[in-house]
CSV table of C-alpha atoms in Angstrom, one decimal:
chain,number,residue,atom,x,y,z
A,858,UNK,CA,0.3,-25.1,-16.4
A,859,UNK,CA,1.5,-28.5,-16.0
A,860,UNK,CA,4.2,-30.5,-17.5
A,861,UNK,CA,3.5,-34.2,-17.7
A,862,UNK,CA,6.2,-34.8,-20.5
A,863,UNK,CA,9.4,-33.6,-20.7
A,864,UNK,CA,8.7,-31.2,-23.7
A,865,UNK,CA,12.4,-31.2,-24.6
A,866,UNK,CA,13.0,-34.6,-24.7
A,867,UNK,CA,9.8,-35.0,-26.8
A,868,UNK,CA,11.6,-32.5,-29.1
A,869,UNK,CA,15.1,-34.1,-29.0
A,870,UNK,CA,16.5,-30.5,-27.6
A,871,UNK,CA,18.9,-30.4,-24.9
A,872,UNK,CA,17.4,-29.2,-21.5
A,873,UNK,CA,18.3,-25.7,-21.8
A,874,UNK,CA,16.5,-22.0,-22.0
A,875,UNK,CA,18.5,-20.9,-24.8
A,876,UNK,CA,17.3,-23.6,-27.3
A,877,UNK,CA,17.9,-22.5,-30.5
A,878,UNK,CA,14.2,-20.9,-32.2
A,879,UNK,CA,15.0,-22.2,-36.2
A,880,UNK,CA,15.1,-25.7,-34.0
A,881,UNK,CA,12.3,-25.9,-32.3
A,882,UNK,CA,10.1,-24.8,-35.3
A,883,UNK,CA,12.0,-27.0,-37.3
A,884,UNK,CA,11.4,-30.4,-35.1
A,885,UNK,CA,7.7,-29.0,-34.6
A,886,UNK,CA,7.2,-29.4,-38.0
A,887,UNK,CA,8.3,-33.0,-38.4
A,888,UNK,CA,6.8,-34.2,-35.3
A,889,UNK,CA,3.8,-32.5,-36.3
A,890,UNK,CA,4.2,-34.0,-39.5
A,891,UNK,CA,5.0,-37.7,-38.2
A,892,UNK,CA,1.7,-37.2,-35.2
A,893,UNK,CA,-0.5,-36.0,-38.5
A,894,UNK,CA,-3.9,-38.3,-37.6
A,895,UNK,CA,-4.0,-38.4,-41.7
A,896,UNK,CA,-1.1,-41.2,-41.3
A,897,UNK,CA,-3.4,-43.7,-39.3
A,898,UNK,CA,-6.4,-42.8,-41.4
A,899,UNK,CA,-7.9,-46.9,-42.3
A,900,UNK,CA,-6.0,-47.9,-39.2
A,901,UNK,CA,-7.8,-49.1,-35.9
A,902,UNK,CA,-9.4,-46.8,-33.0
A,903,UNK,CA,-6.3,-47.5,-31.3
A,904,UNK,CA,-4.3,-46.2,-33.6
A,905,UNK,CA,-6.3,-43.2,-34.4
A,906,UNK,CA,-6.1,-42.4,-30.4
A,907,UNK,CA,-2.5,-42.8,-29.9
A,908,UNK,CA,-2.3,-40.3,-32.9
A,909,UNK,CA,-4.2,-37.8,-31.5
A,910,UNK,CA,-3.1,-38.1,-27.9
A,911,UNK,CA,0.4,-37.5,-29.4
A,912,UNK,CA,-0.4,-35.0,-31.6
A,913,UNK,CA,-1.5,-33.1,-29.1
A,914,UNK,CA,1.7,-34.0,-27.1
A,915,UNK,CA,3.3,-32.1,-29.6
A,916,UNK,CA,1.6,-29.0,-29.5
A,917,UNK,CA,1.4,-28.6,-25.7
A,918,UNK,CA,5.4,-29.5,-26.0
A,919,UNK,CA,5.4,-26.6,-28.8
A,920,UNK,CA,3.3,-24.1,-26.5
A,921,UNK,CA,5.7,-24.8,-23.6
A,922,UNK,CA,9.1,-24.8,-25.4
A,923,UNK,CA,7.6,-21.5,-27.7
A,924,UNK,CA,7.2,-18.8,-24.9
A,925,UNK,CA,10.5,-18.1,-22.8
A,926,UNK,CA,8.7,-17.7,-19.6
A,927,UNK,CA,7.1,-21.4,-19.7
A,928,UNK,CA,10.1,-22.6,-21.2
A,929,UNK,CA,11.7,-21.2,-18.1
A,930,UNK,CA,9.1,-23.0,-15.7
A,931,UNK,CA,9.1,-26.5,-17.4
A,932,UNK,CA,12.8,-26.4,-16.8
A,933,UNK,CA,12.4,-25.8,-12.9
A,934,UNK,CA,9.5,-28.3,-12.9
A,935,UNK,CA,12.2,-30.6,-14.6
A,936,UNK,CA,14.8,-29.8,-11.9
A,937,UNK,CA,12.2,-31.0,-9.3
A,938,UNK,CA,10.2,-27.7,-8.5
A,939,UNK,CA,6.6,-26.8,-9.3
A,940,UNK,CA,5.8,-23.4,-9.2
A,941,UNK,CA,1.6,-24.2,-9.4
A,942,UNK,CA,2.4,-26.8,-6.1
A,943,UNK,CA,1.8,-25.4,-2.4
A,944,UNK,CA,4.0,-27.9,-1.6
A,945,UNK,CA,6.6,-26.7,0.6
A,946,UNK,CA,9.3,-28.9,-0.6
A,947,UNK,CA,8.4,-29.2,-4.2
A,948,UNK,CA,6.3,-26.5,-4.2
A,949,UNK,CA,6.6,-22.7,-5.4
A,950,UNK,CA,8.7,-20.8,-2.9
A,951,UNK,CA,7.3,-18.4,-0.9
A,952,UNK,CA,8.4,-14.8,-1.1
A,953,UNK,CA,9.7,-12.7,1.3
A,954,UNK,CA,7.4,-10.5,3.4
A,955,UNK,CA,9.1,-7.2,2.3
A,956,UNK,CA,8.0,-8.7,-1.4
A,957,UNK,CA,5.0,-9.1,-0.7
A,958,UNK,CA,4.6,-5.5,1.2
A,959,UNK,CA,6.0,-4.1,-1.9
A,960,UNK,CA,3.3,-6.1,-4.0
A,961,UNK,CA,0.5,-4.0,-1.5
A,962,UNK,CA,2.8,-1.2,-1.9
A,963,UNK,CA,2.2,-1.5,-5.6
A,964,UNK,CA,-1.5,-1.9,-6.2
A,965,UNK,CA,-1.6,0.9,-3.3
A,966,UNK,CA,0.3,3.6,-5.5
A,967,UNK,CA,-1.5,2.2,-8.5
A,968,UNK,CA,-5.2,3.4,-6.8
A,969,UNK,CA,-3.4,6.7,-5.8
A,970,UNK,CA,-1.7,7.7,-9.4
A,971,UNK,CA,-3.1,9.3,-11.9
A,972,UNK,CA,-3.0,7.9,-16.0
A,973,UNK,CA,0.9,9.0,-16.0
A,974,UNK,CA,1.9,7.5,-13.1
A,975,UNK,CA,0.0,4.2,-14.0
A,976,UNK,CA,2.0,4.2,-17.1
A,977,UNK,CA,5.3,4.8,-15.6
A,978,UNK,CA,4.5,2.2,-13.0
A,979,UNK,CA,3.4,-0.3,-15.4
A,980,UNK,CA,6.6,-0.1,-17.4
A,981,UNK,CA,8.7,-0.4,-14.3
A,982,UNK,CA,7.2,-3.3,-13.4
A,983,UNK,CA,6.9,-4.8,-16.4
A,984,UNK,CA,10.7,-4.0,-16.9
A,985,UNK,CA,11.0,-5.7,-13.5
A,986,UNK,CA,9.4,-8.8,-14.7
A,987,UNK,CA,11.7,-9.5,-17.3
A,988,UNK,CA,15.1,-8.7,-15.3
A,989,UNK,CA,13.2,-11.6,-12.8
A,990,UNK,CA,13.2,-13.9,-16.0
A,991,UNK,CA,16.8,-13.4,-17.2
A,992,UNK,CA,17.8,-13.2,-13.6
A,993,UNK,CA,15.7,-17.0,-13.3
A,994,UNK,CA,17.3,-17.6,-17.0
A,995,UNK,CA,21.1,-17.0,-15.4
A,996,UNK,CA,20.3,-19.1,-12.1
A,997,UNK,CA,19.1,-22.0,-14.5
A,998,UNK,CA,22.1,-22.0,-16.8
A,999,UNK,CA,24.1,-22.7,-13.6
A,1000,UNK,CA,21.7,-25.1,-12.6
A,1001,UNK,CA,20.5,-23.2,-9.3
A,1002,UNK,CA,16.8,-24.7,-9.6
A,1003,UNK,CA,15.6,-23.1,-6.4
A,1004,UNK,CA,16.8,-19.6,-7.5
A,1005,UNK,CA,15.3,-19.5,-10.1
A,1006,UNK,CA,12.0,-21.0,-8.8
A,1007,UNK,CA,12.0,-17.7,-6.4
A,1008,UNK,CA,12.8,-15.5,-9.6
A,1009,UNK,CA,10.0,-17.2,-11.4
A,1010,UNK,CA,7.7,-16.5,-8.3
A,1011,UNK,CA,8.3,-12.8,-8.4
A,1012,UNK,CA,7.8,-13.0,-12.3
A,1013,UNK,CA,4.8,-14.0,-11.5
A,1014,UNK,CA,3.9,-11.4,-9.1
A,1015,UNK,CA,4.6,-8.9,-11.2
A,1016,UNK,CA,2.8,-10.5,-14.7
A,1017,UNK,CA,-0.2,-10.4,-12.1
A,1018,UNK,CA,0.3,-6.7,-11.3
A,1019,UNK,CA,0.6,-6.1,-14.9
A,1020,UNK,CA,-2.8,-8.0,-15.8
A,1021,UNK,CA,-4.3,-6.4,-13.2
A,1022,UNK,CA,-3.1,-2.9,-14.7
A,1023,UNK,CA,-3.9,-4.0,-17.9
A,1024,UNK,CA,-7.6,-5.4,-17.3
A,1025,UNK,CA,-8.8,-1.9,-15.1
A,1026,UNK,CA,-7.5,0.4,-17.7
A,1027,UNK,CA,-10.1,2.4,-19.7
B,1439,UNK,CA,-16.6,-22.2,-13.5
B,1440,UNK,CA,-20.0,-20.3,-11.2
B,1441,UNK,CA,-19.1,-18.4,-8.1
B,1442,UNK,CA,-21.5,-19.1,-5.4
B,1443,UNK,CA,-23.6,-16.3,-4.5
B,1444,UNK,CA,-22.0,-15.8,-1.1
B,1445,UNK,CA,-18.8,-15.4,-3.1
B,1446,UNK,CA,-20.3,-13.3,-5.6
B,1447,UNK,CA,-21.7,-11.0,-2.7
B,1448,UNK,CA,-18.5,-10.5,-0.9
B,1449,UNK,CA,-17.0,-9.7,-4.3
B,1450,UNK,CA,-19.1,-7.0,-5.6
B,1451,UNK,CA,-19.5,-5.7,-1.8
B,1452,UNK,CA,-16.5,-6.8,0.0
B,1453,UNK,CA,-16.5,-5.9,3.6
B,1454,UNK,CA,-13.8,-3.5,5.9
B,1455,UNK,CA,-11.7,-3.2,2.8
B,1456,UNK,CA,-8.7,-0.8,4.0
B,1457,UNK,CA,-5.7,-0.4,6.2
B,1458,UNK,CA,-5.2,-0.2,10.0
B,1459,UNK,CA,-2.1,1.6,11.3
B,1460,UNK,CA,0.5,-0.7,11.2
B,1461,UNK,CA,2.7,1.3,13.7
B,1462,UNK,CA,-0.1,1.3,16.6
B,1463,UNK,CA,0.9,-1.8,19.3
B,1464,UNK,CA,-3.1,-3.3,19.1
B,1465,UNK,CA,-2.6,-3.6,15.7
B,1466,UNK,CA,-1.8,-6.7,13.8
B,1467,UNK,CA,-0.7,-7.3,10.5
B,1468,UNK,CA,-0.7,-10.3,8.2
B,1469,UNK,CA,0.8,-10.6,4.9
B,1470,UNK,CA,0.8,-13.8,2.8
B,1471,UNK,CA,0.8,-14.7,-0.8
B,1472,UNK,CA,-0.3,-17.5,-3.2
B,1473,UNK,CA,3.1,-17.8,-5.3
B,1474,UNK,CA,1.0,-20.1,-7.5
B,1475,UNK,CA,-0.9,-17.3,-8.8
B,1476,UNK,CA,0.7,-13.9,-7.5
B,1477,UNK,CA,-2.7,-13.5,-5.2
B,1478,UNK,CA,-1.6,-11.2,-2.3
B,1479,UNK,CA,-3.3,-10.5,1.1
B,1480,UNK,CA,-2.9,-7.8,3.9
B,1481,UNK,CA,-5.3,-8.5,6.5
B,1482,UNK,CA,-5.3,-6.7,9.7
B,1483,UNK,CA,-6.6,-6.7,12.9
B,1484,UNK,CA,-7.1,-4.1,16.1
B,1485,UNK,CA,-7.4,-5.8,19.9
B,1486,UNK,CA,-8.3,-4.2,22.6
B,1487,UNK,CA,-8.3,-6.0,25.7
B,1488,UNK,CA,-8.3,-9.3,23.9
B,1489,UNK,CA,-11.0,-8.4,21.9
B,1490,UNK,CA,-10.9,-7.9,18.4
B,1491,UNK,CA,-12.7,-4.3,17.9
B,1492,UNK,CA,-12.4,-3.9,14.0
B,1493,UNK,CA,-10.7,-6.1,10.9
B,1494,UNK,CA,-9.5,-4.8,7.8
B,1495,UNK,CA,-8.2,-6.5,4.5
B,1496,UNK,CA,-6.9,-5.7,0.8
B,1497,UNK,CA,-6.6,-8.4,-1.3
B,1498,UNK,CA,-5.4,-8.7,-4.8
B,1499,UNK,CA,-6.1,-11.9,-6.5
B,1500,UNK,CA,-9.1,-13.9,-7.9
B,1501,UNK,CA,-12.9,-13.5,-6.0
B,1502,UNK,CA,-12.5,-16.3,-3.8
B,1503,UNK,CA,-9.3,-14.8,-2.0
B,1504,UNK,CA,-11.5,-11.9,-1.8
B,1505,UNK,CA,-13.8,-13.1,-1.0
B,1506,UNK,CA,-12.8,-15.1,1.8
B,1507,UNK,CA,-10.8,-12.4,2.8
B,1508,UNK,CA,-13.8,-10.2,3.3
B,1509,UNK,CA,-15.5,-12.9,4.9
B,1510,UNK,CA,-13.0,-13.5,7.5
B,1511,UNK,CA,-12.7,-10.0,8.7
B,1512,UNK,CA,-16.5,-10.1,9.3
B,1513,UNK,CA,-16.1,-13.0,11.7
B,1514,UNK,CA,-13.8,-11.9,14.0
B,1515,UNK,CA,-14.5,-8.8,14.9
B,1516,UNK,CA,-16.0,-9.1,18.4
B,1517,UNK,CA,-14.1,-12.4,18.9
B,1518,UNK,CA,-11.5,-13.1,21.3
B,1519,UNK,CA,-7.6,-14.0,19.9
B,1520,UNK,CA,-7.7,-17.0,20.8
B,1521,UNK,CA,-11.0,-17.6,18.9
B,1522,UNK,CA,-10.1,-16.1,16.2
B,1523,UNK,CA,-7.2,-18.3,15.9
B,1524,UNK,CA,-9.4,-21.5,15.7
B,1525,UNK,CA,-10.7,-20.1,12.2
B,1526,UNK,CA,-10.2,-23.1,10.0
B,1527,UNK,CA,-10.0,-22.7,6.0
B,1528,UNK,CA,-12.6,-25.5,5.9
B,1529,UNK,CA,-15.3,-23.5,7.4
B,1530,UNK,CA,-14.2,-20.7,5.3
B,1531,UNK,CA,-14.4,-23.3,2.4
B,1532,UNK,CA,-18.1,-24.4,3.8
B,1533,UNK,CA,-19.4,-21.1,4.1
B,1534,UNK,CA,-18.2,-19.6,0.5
B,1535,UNK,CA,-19.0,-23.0,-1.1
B,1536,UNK,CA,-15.2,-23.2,-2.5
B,1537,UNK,CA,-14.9,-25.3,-5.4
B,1538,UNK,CA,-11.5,-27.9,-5.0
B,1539,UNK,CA,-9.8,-25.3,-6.9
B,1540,UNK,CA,-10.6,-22.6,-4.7
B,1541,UNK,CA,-9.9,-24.1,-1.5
B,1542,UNK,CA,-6.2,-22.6,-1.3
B,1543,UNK,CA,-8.1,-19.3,-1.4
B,1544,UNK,CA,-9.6,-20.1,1.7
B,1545,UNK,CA,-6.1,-21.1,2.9
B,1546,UNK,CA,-4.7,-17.8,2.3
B,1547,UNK,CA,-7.2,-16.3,4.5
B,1548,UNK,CA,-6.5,-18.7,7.2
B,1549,UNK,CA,-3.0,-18.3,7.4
B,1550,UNK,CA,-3.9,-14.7,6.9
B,1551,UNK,CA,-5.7,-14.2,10.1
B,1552,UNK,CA,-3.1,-16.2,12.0
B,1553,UNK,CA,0.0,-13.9,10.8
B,1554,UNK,CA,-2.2,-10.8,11.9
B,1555,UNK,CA,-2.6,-12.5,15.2
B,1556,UNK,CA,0.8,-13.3,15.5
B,1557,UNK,CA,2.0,-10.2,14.5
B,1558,UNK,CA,-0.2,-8.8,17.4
B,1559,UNK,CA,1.1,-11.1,19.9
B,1560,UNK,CA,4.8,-10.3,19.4
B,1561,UNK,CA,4.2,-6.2,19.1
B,1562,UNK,CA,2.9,-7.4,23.0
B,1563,UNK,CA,6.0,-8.8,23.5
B,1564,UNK,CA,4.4,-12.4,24.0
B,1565,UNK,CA,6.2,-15.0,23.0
B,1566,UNK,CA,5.5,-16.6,19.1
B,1567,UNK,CA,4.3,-20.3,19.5
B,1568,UNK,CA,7.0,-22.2,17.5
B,1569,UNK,CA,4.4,-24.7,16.4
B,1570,UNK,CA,2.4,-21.5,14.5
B,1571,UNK,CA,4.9,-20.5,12.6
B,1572,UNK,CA,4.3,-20.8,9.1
B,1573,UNK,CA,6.9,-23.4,7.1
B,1574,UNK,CA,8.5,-21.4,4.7
């Protein structure tokens, strides 16, 4: 997903992955509050627009700042990396190759095991996934951007896994 | 968003899906992924006297990269190495009728094909081409 505005600034938070939940839910009601289109009701089509476009502002802000793993990647995209860019400067980082044999490895084991081992597998990776966030969580907090960009990457491999898991099962 | 029906084809009957021996010396492997979207490819290829014999690919991601996945392994079988290493994503891109949004599907099989190759040429003990290598 993209961030065109900084979704913290637009909620006056400071750029961190711990942000407080009471204040994000707190400031999402007064911005919502202040961006309500009921305020510019009478008022021109300008008006109305700029309402609406930052209404919605708001609640793609509130979406990002809401879920800890898009919280996570607006805050790499903030320190300069985009994790849906091929660029390979600015882009996502590429994994290793022993990564990526594991990620074949994977889906391989996955054909191969019976209901059990599906369910074993999925909860190791999906315990997997979330040491990847806390360990891109950790890297952000000391402002390692490109560390956690590559922890976000494997996050992402693994959510995929898991979707995959998730969307074949019976 | 409509798949083509070329794409749609290769999905619902993709082509030399499977492994290859990754220990045997004619064998080439290529790994790459998509970090963008966790899409991962294995495509592999056998040579015999510079001739690729038979192609083999598992993909796991979206139809496209399966697609084109499926799609490149038909092509170069019977084509020389050096051939097959002039596969460009664009023709992959043509052929599929990629939407903009799909095209780094098609990219994924190109640098694909390329690792396989490469993979290949170094098991013969041939040295890489520096330009080739990928940038990451």
């Amino acid at each position: 997903m993209s961030v065109d505005i900084d979704p913290f600034a637009l909620f006056d938070l400071p750029r961190r992955h711990a942000a407080a939940r009471e204040a994000i839910e707190q400031r999402y009601l007064e911005l919502s509050r202040a961006a309500h289109p009921d305020n510019v009701v009478g008022e021109g089509t300008a008006a109305r627009r700029a309402a609406v476009e930052r209404a919605s502002a708001v609640n793609a802000a509130y979406r990002v700042l809401r879920d800890p793993v898009l919280r996570a990647e607006a805050l790499v995209k903030l320190g300069g990396i985009d994790l849906d860019s091929t660029d390979p400067e600015r882009g996502a980082p590429h994994p290793t190759q022993a990564f990526l044999l594991e990620m074949i490895d994977l889906r391989e084991r996955l054909e191969d095991g019976g209901p059990d081992g599906v369910a074993a597998l999925r909860d190791d990776v999906e315990a997997r996934g979330d040491a990847a966030l806390d360990a891109a969580v950790a890297a952000l907090d000391a402002g390692e951007f490109r560390r956690a960009a590559e922890h976000l990457v494997a996050r992402r491999y693994f959510q995929r896994f898991l979707d995959e898991t998730d969307s074949s099962a019976p | 968003m409509a798949y083509s029906n070329k794409v749609i084809d290769h999905y619902e009957h993709p082509r030399n899906v499977g492994s290859l021996d990754k220990g045997d010396a004619s064998v080439g492997t290529g790994i790459v992924g998509a970090p963008a979207c966790g899409d991962v490819m294995k495509l592999q290829i056998k040579v015999e006297n510079g001739v690729i014999t038979d192609a083999k690919f598992k993909t796991y991601g979206c139809g496209s990269a399966i697609a084109s996945s499926s799609l490149v392994t038909e092509w170069v079988k019977g084509m020389s190495v050096d051939q097959a290493m002039q596969i460009k994503n664009s023709q992959i891109a043509e052929e599929l009728s990629l939407p903009p949004v799909k095209i780094h599907c098609s990219v994924l099989a190109e640098d694909a094909i390329k690792a396989a190759i490469r993979d290949f040429q170094q098991k013969q003990g041939a040295a890489p081409d520096p330009e080739s290598e990928p940038e990451h």
